[in-house]
mmCIF file of C-alpha atoms in Angstrom:
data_model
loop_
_atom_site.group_PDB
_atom_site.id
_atom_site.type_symbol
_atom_site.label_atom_id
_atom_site.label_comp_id
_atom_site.label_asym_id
_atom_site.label_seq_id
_atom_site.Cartn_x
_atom_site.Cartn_y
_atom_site.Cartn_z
ATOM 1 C CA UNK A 1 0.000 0.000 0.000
ATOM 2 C CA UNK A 2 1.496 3.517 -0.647
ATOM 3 C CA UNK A 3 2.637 5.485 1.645
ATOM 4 C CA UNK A 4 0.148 9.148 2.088
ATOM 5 C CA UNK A 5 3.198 11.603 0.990
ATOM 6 C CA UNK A 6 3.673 9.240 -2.242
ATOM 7 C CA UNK A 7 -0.250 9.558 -3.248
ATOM 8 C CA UNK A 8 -0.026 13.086 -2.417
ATOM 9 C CA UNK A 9 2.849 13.796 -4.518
ATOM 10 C CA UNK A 10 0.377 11.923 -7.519
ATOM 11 C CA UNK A 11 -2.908 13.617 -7.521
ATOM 12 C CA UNK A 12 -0.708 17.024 -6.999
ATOM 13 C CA UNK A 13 1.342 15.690 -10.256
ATOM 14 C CA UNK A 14 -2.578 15.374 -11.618
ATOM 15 C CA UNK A 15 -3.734 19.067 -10.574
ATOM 16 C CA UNK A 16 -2.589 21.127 -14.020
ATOM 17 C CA UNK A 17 -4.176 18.727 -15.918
ATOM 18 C CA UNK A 18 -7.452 18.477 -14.413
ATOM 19 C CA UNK A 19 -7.427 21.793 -14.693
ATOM 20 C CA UNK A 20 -9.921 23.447 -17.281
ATOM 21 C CA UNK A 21 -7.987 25.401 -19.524
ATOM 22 C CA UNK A 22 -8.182 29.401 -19.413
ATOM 23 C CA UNK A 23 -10.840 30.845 -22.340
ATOM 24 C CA UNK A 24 -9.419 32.982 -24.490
ATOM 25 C CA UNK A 25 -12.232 35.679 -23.828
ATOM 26 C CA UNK A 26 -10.685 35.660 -19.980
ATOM 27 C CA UNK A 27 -7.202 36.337 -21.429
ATOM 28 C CA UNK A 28 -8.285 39.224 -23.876
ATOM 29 C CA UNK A 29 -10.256 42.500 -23.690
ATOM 30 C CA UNK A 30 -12.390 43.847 -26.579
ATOM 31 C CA UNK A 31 -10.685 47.167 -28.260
ATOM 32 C CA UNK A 32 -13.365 49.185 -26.578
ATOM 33 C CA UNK A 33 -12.323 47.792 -23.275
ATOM 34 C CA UNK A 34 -8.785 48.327 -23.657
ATOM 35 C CA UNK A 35 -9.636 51.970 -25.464
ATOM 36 C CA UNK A 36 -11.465 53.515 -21.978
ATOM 37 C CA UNK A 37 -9.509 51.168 -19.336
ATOM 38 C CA UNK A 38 -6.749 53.475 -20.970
ATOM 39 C CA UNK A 39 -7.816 56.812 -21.196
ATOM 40 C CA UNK A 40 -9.607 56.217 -17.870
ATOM 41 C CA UNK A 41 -5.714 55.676 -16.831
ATOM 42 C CA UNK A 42 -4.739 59.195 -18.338
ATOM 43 C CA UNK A 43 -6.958 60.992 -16.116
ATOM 44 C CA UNK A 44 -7.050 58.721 -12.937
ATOM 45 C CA UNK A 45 -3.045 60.311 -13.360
ATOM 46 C CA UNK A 46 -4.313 63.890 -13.802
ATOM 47 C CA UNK A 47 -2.903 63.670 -17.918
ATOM 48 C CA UNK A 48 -6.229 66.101 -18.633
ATOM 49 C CA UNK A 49 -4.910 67.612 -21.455
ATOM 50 C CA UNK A 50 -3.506 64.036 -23.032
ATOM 51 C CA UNK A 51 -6.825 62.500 -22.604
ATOM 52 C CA UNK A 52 -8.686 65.210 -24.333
ATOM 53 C CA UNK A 53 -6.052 64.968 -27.344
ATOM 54 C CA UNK A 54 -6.700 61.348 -27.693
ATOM 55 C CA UNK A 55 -10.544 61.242 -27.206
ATOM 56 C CA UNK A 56 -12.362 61.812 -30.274
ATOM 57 C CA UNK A 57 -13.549 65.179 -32.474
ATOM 58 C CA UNK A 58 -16.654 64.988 -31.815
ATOM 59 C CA UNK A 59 -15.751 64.692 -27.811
ATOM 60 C CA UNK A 60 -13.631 67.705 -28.304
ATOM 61 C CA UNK A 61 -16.272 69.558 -29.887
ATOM 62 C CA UNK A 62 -18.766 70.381 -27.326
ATOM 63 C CA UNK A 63 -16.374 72.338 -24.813
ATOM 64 C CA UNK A 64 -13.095 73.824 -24.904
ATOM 65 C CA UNK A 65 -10.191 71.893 -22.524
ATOM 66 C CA UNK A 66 -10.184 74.702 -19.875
ATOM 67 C CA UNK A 67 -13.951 74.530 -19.312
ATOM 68 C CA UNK A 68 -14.057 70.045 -19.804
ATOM 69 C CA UNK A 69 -11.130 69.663 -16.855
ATOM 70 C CA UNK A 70 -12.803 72.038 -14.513
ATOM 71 C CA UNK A 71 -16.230 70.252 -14.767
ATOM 72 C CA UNK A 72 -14.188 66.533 -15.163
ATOM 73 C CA UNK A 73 -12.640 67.146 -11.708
ATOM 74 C CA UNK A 74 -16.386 68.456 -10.447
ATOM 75 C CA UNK A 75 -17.753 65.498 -11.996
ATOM 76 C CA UNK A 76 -15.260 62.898 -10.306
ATOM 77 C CA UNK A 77 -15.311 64.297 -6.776
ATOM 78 C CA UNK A 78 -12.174 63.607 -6.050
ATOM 79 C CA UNK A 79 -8.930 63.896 -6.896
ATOM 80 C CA UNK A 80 -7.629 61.655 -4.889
ATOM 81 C CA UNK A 81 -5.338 58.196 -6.535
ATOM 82 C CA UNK A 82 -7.270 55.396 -7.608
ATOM 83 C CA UNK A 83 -8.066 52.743 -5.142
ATOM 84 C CA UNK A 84 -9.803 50.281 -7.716
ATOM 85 C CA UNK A 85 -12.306 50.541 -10.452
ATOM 86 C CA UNK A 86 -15.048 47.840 -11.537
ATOM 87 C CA UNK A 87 -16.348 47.533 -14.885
ATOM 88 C CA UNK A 88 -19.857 46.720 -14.195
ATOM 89 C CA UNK A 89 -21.798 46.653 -18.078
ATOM 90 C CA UNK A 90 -20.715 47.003 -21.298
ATOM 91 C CA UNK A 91 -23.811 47.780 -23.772
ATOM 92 C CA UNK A 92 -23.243 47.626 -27.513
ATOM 93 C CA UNK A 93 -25.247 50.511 -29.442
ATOM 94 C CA UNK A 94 -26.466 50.776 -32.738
ATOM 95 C CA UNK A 95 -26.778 54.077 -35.176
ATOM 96 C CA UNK A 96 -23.588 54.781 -34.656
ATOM 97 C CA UNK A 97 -22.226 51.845 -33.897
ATOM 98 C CA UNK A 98 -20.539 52.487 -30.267
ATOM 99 C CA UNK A 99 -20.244 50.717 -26.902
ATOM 100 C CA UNK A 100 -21.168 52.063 -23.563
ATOM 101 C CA UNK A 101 -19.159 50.905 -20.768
ATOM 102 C CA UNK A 102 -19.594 51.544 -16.752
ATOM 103 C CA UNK A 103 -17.155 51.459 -13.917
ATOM 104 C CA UNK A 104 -17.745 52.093 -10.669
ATOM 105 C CA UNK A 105 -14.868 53.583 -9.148
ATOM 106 C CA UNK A 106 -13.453 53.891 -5.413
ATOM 107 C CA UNK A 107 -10.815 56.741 -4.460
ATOM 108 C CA UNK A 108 -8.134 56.219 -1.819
ATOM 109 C CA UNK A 109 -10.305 59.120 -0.026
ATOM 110 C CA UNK A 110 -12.940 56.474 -0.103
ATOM 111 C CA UNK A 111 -15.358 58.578 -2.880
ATOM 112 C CA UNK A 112 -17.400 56.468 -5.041
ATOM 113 C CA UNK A 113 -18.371 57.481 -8.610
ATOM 114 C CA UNK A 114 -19.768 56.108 -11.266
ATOM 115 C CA UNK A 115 -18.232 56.515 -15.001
ATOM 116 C CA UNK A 116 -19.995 56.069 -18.210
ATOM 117 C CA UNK A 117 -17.668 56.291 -21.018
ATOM 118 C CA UNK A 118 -18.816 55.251 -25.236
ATOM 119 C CA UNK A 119 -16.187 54.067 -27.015
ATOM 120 C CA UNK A 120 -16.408 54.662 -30.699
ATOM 121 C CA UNK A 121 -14.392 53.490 -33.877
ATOM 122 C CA UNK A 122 -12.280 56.672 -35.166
ATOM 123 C CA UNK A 123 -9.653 57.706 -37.649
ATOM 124 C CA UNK A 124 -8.082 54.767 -39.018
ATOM 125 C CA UNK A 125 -10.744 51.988 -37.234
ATOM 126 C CA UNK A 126 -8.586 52.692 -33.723
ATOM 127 C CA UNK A 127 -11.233 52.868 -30.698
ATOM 128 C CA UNK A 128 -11.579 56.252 -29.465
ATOM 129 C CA UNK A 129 -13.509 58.050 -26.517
ATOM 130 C CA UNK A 130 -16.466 60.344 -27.537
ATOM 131 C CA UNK A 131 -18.234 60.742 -24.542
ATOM 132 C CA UNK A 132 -17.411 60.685 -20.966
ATOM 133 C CA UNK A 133 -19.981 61.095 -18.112
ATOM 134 C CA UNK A 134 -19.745 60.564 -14.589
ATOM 135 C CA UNK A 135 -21.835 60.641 -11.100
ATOM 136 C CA UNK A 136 -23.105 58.887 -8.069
ATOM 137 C CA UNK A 137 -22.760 54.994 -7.760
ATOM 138 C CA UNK A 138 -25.927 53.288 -8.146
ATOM 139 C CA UNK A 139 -26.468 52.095 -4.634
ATOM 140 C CA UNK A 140 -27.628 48.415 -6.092
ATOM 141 C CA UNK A 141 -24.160 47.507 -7.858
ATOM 142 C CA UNK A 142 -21.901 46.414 -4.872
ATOM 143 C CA UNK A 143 -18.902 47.602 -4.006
ATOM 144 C CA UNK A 144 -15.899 48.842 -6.540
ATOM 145 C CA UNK A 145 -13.148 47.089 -4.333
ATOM 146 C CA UNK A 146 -13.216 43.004 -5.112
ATOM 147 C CA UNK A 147 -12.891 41.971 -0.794
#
């Protein structure tokens, strides 16, 4: 009869090969998801100015940079470093095609916000930012920080 460090060293042997194999939609995010985890990044640094460059025209259009930082910065309530961020939907829209993605975000301050940004296709097919909106947590979607 074996011994119980022998068997033990077996079914450990066993583990990675009982184990399901990772999908490859865990292991990649869509373009739109990569597009606003990124310029989320630029502004969750205070890069204002670099984030407004890289979001789209028609983004750019409604407001002038001076006047879109001032009310980002209202919007957020907080400018305090990023504790974690949750993406909690991601809604594909039609006419024009765009997606609509929502985090809820927790400062190191402990502010919660919510942030609605719609990724679009822009010059050259490369996802870009057109609209950013943010605000209160909904009170129903758990908390940003994974316990």
């Amino acid at each position: 009869m074996p011994s119980h460090p022998v068997v033990l060293a077996l079914l450990l042997s066993l583990l990675p090969a009982l184990a399901p194999a990772a999908s490859p939609l865990q292991e990649t995010e869509s373009p739109p998801m990569a597009a606003a985890k990124k310029w989320l990044a630029l502004l969750d640094q205070g890069q204002l100015e670099q984030a407004w460059n890289q979001a789209d025209a028609s983004l750019r259009q409604t407001n002038e940079l001076g006047k879109w930082s001032i009310e980002l910065r209202r919007q957020r309530q907080s400018q305090a470093a990023v504790e974690c961020r949750r993406n909690l939907e991601l809604k594909e829209l039609d006419n024009p095609d765009r997606v609509e993605i929502l985090f809820l975000t927790q400062f190191d301050d402990g502010q919660l916000v919510g942030e609605r940004i719609t990724v679009t296709d822009g010059e050259g097919s490369q996802p870009r930012v057109t609209a950013y909106r943010s605000g209160p947590p909904l009170p129903d979607r758990g908390p940003a920080c994974e316990q």
